[in-house]
Short mmCIF file of C-alpha atoms in Angstrom, two decimals:
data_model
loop_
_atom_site.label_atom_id
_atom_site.label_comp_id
_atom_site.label_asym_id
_atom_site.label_seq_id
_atom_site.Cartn_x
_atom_site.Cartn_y
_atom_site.Cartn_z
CA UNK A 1 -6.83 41.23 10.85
CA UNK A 2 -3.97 42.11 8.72
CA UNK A 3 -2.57 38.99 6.91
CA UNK A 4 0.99 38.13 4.65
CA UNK A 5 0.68 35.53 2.42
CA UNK A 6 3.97 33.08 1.49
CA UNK A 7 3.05 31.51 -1.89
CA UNK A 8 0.76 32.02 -4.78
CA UNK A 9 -0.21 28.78 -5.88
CA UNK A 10 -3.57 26.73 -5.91
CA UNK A 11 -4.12 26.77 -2.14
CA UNK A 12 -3.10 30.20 -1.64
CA UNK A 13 -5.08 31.52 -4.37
CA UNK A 14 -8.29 30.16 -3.17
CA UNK A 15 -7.60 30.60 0.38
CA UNK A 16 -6.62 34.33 0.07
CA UNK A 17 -9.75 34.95 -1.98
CA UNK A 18 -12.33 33.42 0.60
CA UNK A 19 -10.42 35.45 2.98
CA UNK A 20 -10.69 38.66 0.63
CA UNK A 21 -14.06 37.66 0.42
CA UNK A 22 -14.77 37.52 4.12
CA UNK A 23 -13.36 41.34 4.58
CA UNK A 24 -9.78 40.26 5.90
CA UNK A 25 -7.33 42.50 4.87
CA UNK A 26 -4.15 40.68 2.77
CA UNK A 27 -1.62 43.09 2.69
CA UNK A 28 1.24 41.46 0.69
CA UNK A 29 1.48 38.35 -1.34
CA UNK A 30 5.08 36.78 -1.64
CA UNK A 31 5.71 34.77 -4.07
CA UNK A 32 9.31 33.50 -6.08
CA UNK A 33 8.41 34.74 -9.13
CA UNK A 34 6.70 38.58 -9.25
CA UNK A 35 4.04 37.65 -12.24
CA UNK A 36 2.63 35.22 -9.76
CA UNK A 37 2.30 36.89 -6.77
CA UNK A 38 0.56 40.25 -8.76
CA UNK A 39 -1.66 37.58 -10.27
CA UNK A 40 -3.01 36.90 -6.98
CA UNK A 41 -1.96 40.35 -5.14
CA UNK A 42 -4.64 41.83 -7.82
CA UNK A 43 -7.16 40.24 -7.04
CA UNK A 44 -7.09 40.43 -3.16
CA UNK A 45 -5.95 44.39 -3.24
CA UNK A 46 -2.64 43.31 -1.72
CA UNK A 47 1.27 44.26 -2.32
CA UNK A 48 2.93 42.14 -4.53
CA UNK A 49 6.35 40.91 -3.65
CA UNK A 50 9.03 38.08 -4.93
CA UNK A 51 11.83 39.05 -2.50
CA UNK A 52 11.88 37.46 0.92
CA UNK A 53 13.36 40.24 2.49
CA UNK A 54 10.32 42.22 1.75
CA UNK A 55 8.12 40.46 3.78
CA UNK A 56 6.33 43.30 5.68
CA UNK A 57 6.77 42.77 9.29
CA UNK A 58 3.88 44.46 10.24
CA UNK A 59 1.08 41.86 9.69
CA UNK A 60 -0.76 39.89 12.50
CA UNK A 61 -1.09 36.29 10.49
CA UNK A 62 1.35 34.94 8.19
CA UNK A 63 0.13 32.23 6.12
CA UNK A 64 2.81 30.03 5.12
CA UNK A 65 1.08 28.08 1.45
CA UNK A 66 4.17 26.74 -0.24
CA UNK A 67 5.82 23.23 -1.19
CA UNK A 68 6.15 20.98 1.23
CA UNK A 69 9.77 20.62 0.34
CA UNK A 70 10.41 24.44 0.34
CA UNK A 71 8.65 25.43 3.26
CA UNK A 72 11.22 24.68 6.16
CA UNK A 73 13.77 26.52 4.62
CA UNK A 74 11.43 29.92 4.09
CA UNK A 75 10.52 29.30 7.11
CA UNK A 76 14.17 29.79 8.35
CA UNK A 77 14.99 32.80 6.06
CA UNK A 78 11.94 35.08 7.52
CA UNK A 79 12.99 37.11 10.69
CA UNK A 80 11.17 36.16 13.94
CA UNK A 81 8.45 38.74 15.12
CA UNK A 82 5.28 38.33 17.59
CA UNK A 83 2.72 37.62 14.85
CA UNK A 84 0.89 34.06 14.10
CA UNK A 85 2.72 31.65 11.67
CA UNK A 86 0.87 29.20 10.11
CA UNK A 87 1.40 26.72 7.17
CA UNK A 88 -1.72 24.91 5.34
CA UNK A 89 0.50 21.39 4.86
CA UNK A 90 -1.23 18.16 5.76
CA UNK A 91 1.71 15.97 6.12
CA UNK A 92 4.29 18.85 8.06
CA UNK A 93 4.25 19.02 11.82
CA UNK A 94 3.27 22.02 13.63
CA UNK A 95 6.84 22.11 14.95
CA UNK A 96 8.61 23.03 12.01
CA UNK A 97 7.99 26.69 13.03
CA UNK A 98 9.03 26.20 17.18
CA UNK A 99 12.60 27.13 16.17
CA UNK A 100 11.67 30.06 14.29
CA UNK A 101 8.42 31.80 15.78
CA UNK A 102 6.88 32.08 19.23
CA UNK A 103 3.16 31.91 18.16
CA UNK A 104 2.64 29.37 15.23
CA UNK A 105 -0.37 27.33 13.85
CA UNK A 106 -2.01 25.19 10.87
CA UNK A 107 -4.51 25.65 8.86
CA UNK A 108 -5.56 22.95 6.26
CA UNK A 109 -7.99 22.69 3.93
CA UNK A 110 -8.69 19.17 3.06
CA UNK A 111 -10.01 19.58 -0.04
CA UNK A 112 -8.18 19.82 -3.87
CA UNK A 113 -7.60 22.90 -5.60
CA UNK A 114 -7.04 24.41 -9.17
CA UNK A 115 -6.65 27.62 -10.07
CA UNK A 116 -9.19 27.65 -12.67
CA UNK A 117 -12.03 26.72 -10.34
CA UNK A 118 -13.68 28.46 -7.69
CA UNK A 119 -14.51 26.10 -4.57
CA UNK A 120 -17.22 25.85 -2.45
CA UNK A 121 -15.65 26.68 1.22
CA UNK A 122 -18.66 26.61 3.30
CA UNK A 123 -18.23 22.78 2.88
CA UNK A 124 -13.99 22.53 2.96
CA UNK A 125 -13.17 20.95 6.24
CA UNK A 126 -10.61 22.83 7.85
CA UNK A 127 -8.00 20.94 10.32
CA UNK A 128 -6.44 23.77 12.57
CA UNK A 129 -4.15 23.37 15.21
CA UNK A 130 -1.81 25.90 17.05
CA UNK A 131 1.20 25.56 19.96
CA UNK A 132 -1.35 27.78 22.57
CA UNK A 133 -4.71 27.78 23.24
CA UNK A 134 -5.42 31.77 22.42
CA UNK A 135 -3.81 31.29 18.80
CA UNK A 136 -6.52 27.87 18.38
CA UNK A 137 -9.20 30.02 19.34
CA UNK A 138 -8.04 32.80 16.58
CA UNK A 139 -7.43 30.18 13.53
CA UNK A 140 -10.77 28.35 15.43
CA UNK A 141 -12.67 31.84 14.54
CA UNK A 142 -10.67 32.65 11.21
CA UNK A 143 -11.88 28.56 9.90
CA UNK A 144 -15.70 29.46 11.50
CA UNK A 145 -16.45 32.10 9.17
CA UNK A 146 -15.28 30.79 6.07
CA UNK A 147 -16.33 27.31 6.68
CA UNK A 148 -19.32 25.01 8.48
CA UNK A 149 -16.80 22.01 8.92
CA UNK A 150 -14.21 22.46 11.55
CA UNK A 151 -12.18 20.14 13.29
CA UNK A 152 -8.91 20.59 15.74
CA UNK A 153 -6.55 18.34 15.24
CA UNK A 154 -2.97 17.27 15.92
CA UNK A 155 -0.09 17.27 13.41
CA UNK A 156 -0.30 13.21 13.71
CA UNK A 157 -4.37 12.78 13.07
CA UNK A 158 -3.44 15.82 10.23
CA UNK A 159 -1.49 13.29 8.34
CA UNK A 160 -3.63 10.27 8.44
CA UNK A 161 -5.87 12.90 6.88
CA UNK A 162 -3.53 13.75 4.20
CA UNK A 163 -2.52 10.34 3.55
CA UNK A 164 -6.43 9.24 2.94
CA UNK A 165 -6.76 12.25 0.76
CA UNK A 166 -3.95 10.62 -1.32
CA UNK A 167 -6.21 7.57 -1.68
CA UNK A 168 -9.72 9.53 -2.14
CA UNK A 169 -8.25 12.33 -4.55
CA UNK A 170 -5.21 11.57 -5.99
CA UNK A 171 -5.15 7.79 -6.84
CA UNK A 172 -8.43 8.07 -7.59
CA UNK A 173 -8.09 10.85 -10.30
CA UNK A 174 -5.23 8.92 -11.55
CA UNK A 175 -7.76 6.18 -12.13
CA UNK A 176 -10.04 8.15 -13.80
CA UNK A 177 -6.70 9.19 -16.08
CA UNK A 178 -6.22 5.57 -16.96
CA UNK A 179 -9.93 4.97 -17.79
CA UNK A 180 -9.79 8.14 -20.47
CA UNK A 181 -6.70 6.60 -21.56
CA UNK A 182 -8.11 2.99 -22.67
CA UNK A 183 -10.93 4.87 -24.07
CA UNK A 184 -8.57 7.04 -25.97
CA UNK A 185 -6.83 4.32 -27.58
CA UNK A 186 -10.11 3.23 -29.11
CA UNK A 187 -11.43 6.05 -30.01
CA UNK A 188 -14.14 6.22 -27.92
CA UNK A 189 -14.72 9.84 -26.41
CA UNK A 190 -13.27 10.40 -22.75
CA UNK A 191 -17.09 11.93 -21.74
CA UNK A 192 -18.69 8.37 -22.02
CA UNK A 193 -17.52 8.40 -18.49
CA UNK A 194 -18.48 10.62 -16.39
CA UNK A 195 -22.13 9.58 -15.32
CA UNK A 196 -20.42 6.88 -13.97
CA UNK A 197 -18.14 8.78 -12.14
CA UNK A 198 -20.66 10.88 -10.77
CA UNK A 199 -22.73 7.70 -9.61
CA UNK A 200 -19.88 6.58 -7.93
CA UNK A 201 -19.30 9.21 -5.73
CA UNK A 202 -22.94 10.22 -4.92
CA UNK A 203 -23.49 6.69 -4.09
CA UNK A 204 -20.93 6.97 -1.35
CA UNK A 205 -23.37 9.58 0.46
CA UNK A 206 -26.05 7.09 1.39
CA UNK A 207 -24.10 3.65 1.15
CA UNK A 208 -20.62 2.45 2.57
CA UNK A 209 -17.81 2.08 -0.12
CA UNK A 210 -17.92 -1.33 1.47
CA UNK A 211 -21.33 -2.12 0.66
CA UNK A 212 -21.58 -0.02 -2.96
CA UNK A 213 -18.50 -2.12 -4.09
CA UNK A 214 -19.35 -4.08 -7.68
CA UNK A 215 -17.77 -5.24 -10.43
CA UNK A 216 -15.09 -8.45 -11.49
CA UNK A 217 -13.10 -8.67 -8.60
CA UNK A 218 -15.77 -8.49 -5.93
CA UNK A 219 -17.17 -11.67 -7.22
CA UNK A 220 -13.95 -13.01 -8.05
CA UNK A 221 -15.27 -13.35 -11.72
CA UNK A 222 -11.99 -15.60 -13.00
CA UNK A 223 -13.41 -15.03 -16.87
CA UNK A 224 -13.58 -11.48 -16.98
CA UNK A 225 -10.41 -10.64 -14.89
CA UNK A 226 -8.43 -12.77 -17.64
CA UNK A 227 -9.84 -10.94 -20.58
CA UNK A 228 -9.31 -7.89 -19.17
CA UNK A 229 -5.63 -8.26 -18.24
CA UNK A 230 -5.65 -9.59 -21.99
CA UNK A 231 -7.26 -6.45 -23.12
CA UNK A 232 -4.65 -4.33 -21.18
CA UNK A 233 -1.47 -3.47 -23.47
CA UNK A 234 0.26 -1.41 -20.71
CA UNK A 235 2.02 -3.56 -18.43
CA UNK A 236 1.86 -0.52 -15.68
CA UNK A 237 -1.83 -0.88 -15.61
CA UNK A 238 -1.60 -4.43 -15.91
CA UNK A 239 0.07 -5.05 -12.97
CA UNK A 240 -2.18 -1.83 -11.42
CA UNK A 241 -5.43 -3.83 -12.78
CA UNK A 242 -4.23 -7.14 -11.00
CA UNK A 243 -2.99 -5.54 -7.33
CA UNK A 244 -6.40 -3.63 -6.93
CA UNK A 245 -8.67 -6.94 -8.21
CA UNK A 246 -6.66 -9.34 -5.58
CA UNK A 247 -7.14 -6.08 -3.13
CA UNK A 248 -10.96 -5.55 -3.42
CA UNK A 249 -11.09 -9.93 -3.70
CA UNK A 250 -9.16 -9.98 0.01
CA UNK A 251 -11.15 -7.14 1.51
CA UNK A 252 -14.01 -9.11 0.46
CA UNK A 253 -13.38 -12.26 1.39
CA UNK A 254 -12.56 -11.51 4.98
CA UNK A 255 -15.63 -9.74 5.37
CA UNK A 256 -17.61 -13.27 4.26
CA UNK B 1 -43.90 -4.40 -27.05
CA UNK B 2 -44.25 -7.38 -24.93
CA UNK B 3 -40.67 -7.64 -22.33
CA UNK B 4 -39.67 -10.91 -20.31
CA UNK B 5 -36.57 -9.89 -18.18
CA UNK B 6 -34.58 -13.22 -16.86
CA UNK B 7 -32.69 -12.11 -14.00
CA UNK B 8 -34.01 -9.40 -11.48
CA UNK B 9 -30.56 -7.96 -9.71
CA UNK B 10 -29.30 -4.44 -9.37
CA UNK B 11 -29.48 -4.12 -13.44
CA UNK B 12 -32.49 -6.06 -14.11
CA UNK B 13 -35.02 -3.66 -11.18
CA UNK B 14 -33.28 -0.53 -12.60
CA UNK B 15 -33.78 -1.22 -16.27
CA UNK B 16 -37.26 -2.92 -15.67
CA UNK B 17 -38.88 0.03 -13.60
CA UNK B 18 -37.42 2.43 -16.48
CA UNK B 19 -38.52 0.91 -19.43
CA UNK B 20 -42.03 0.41 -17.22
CA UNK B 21 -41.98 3.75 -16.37
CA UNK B 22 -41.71 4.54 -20.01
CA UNK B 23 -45.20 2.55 -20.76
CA UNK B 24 -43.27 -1.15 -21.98
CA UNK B 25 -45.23 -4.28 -21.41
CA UNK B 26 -43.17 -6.21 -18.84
CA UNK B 27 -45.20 -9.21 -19.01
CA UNK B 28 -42.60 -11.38 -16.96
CA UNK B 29 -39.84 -11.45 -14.55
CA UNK B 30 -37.98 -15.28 -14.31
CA UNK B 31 -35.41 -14.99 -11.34
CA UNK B 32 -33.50 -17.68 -9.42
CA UNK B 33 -35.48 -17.22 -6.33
CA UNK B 34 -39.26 -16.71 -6.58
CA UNK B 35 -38.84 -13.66 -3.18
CA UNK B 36 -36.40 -11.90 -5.68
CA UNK B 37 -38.66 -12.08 -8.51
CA UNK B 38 -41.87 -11.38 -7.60
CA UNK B 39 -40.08 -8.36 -5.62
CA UNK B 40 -39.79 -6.89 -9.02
CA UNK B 41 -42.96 -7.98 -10.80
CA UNK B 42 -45.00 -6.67 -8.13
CA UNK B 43 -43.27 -2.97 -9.29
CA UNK B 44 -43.44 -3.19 -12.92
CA UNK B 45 -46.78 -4.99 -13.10
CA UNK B 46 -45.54 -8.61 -14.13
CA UNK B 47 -45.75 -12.59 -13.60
CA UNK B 48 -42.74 -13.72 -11.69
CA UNK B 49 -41.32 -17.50 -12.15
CA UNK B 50 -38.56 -19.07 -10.73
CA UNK B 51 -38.48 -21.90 -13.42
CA UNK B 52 -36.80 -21.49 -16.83
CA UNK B 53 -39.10 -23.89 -18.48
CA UNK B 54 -42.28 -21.49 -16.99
CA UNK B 55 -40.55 -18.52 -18.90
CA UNK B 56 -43.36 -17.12 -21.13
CA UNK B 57 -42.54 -18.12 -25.50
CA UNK B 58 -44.96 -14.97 -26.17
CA UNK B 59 -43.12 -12.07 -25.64
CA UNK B 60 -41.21 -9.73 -28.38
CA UNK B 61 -37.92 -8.98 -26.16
CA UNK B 62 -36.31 -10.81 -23.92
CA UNK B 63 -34.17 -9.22 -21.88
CA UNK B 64 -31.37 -11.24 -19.86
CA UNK B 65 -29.25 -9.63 -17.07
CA UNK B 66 -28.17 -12.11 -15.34
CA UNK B 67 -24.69 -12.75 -13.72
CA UNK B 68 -21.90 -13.33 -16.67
CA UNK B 69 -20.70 -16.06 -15.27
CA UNK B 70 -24.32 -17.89 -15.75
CA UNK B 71 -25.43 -15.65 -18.59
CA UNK B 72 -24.40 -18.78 -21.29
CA UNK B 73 -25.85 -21.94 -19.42
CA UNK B 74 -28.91 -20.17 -19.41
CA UNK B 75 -29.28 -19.27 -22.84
CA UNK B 76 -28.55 -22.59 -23.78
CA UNK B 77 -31.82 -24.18 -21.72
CA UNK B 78 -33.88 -21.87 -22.93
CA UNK B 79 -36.68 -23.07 -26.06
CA UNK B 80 -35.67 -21.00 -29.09
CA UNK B 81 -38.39 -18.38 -30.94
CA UNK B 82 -38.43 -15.65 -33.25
CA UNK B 83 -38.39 -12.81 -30.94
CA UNK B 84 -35.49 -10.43 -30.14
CA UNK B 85 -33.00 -11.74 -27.34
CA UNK B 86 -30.12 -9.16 -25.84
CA UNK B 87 -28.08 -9.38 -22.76
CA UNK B 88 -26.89 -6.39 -20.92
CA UNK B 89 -23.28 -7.21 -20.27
CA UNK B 90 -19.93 -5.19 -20.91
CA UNK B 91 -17.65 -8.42 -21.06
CA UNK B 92 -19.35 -10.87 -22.87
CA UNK B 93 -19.85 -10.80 -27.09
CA UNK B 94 -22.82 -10.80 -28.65
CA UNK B 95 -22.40 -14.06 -30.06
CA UNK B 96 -22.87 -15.35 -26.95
CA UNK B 97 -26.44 -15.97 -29.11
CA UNK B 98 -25.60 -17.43 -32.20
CA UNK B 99 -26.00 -21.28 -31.76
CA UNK B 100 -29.18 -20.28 -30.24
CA UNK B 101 -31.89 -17.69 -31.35
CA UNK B 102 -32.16 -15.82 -34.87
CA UNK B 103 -32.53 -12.44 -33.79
CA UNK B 104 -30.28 -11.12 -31.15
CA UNK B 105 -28.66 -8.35 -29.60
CA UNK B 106 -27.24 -6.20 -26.73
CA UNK B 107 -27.73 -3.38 -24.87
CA UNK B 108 -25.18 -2.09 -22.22
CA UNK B 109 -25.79 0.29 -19.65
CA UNK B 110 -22.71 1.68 -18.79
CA UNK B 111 -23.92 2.78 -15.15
CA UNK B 112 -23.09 1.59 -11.55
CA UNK B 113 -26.20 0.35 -10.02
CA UNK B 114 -27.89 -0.44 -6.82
CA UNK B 115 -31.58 -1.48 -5.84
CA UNK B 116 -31.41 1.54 -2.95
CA UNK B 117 -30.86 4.14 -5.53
CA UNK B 118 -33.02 5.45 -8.05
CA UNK B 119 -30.77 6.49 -11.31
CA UNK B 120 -31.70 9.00 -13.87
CA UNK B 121 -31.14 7.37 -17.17
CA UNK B 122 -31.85 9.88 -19.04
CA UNK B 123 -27.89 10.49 -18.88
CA UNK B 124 -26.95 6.75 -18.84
CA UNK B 125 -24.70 6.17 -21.84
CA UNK B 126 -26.33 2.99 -23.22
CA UNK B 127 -24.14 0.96 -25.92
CA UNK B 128 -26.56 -1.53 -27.84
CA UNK B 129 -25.18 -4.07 -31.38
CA UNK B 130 -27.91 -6.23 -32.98
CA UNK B 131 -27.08 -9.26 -35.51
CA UNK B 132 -29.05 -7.58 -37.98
CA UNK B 133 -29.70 -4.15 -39.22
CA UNK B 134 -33.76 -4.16 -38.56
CA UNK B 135 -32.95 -5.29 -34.86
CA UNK B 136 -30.49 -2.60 -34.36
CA UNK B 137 -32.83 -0.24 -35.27
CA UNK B 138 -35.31 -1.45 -33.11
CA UNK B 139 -32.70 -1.30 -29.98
CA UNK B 140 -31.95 2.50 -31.14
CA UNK B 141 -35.57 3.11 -30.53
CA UNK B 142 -35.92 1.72 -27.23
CA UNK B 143 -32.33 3.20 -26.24
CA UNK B 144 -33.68 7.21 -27.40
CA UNK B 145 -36.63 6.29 -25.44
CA UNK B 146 -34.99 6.17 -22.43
CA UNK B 147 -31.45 8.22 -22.16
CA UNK B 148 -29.83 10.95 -24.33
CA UNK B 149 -26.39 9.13 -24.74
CA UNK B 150 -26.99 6.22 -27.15
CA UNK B 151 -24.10 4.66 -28.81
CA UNK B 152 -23.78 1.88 -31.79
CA UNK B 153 -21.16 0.14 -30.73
CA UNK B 154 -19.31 -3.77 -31.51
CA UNK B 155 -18.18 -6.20 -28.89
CA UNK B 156 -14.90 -5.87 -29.58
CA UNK B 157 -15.34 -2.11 -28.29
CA UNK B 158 -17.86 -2.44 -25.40
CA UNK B 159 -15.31 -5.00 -23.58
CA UNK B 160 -13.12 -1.70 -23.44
CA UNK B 161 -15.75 0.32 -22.04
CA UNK B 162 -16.56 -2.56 -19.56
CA UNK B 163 -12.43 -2.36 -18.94
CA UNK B 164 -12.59 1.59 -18.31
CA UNK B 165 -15.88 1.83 -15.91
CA UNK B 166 -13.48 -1.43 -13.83
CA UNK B 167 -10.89 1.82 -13.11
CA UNK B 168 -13.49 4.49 -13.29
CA UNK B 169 -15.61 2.64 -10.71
CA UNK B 170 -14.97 -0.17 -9.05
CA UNK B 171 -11.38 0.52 -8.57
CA UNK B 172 -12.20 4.09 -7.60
CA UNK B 173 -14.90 2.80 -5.02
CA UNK B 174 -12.00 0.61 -3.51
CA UNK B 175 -10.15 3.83 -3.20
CA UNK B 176 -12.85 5.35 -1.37
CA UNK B 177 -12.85 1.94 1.20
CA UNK B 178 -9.01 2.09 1.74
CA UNK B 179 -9.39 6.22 2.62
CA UNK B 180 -12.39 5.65 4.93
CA UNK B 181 -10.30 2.70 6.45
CA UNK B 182 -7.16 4.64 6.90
CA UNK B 183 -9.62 7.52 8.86
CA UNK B 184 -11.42 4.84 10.73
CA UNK B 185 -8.30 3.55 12.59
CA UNK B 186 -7.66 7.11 13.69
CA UNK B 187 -11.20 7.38 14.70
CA UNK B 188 -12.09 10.23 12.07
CA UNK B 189 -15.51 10.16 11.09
CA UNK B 190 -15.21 9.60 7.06
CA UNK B 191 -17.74 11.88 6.15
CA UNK B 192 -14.65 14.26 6.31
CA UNK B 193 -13.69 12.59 2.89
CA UNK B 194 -17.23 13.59 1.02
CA UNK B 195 -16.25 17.27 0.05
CA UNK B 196 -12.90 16.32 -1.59
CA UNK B 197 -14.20 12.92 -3.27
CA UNK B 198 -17.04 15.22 -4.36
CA UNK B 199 -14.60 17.80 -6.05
CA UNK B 200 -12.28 15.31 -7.27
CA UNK B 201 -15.19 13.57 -9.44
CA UNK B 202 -16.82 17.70 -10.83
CA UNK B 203 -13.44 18.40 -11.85
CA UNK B 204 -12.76 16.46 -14.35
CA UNK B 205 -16.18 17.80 -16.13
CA UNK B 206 -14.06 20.64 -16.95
CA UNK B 207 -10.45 19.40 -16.62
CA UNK B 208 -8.76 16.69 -18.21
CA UNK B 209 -7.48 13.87 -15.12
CA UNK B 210 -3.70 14.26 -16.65
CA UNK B 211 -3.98 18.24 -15.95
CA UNK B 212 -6.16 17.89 -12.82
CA UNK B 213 -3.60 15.58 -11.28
CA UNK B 214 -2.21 16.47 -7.81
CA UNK B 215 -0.71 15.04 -4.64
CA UNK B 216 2.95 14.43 -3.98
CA UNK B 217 3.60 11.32 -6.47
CA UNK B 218 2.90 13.78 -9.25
CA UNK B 219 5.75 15.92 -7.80
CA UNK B 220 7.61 12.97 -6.42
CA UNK B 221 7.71 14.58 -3.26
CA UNK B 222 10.06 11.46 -1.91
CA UNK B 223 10.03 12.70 2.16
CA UNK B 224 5.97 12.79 1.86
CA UNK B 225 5.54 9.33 0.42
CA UNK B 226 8.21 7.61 2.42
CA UNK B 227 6.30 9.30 5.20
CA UNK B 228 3.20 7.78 4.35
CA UNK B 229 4.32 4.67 3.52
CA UNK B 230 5.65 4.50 7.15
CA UNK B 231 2.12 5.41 8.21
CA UNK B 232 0.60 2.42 6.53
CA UNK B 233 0.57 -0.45 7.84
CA UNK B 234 -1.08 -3.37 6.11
CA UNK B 235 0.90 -4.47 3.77
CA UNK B 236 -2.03 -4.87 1.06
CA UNK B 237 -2.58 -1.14 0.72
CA UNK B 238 0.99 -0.14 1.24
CA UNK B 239 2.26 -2.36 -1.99
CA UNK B 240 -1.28 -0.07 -3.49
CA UNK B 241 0.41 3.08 -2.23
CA UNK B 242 3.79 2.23 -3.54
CA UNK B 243 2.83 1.35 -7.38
CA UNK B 244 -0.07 4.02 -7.95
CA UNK B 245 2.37 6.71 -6.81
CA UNK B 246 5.59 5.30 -9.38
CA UNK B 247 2.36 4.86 -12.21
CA UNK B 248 1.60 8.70 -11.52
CA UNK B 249 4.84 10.21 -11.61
CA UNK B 250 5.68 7.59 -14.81
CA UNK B 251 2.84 9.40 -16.63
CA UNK B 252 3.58 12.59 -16.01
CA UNK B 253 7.63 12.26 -16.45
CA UNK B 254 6.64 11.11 -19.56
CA UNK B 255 5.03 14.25 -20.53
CA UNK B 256 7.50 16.76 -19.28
#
């Protein structure tokens, strides 16, 4: 299977390599700037090209891994042909492409990428979905042999998805940000962290987030709350240290 | 040396089966209820009491990890001696003490625990202060003898260390309950979390959180989060949603 990919960034760059990897053939990387898509074109044995116009037309599977807020409007500037589209977006419909493209898909990889690490894929769950049942069962087959965790779903589970990603990846890094931060301020090294940060995610394996939650707020510890929000200089993560302890106090409550 | 622990919750069992494991005398275990003490004498070869007045006056250490909120009352009905008295809290100073023993101390395990799970301490950072120099360097001893990752530290800093672990844990767990409760509602097993929450925590062994930030508040991608704002309903986590994404993209505007 001969594939184009639109966009060299973190997704793209691990997805075209565990495709590389898997004996697809990438023919052409497109990117906007040419550094980037050689960067990745190198590495995959593929052309390298930053004009759109460019775009071979003779691929089977064009994978579509840009910015959300780009992607309908590449979309739109590629000429229609008979191959599969597909974008790896969690939170864009499958029917940006129905204007566009006959045969079009998704592919996403719910997982978090840099370009500086190499990801396990066998483990990656991969949400697929196309607009006709012969085009599932390709991107069903492409997701099978690069990954044990498959699941079809619609553009409106897809989001939910996304949206708890936000939550389990995002905010949470961001919390772990904040953390370094207060640490920073006092000197105290960053790395005093992160065996507690591992805990708290392997605990989630064998227990419920419910049932693994501790700390202050759980117990609606009045003392400790105060002297923390005292402790807190920022009034960003003060008002982020109050709305989570009244949050993990309500959840709690109402389960009691 | 001769070890009474008064309390026997998550910190207490994990704590008293290490330091047993690592050929300590636990001569007693004083808990609230006698099912929850003798639970853990039975493991680490010790009396159990229920009764503060029963609590043994010949031991070397005594070892309190109880609840904050109780941690002073008890300390106050307790006879005084001349042995070596610490609590194990992150919040609470070590002259929690003074008015009432000669020789005290702390030590801090800076660890998320839970009776189901077995923790390797040799990695647990463990942040100990003594009133005096000789105690101190009895409290190194014990900390070497049990983790790599010992740290000297004052009050004054532990209650920041205590502040970080709230965002590095607690609040992270929470994040971990709001994502599984967003995929519940759609009926998506949350196991489909695991690989990203997984990734999200190993990252940040070799990446800072500010560089190994992601997501569309870091981008301000304003038609994504609208979009899932929209998907949220309870109000709780949307007000969540809508002040972790401006304190992401205030952090990094700042930087740019």
């Amino acid at each position: 299977m001969n594939i184009v990919f639109i966009g060299s960034g973190r997704l793209a760059t691990n997805l075209a390599k565990e495709l590389y990897k898997k004996s697809y053939n990438i023919s052409q990387i497109y990117s906007r700037t040419i550094e980037s898509a050689t960067l990745l074109a190198d590495i995959v044995n593929a052309e390298a090209t930053d004009k759109l116009i460019d775009i071979r037309q003779d691929a089977e599977l064009y994978i579509f891994a840009v910015k959300d807020s780009v992607l309908p409007q590449i979309i739109r500037q590629l000429p229609s042909n008979d191959a599969l589209w597909i974008h790896t977006s969690g939170s864009i419909s499958i029917n940006v492409f129905e204007h566009s493209v006959k045969r079009y898909g998704v592919l996403y990889p719910f997982q978090t990428f840099s370009k500086e690490r190499s990801i396990n894929f066998n483990d990656v769950p991969l949400c697929y979905e196309a607009n006709n049942r012969s085009d599932a069962s390709i991107l069903n087959k492409i997701c099978a042999s690069i990954s044990d965790r498959i699941y079809e779903l619609s553009s409106e589970k897809r989001q939910y998805i996304h949206l708890s990603g936000v939550f389990a990846c995002n905010f949470v890094n961001h919390m772990y940000d904040i953390a370094g931060e207060i640490l920073g301020e006092q000197n105290i090294p960053s790395d005093i962290l992160l065996p507690l940060i591992d805990e708290t995610a392997s605990k989630i394996h064998s227990l419920s987030p419910h049932k693994a939650q501790t700390g202050p707020a759980v117990r609606y510890d009045k003392n400790i709350i105060d002297k923390h929000i005292m402790l807190i200089e920022d009034l960003r993560v003060k008002s982020i240290y109050t709305l989570l302890s009244e949050s993990i106090y309500e959840v709690n409550k109402k389960e009691k």
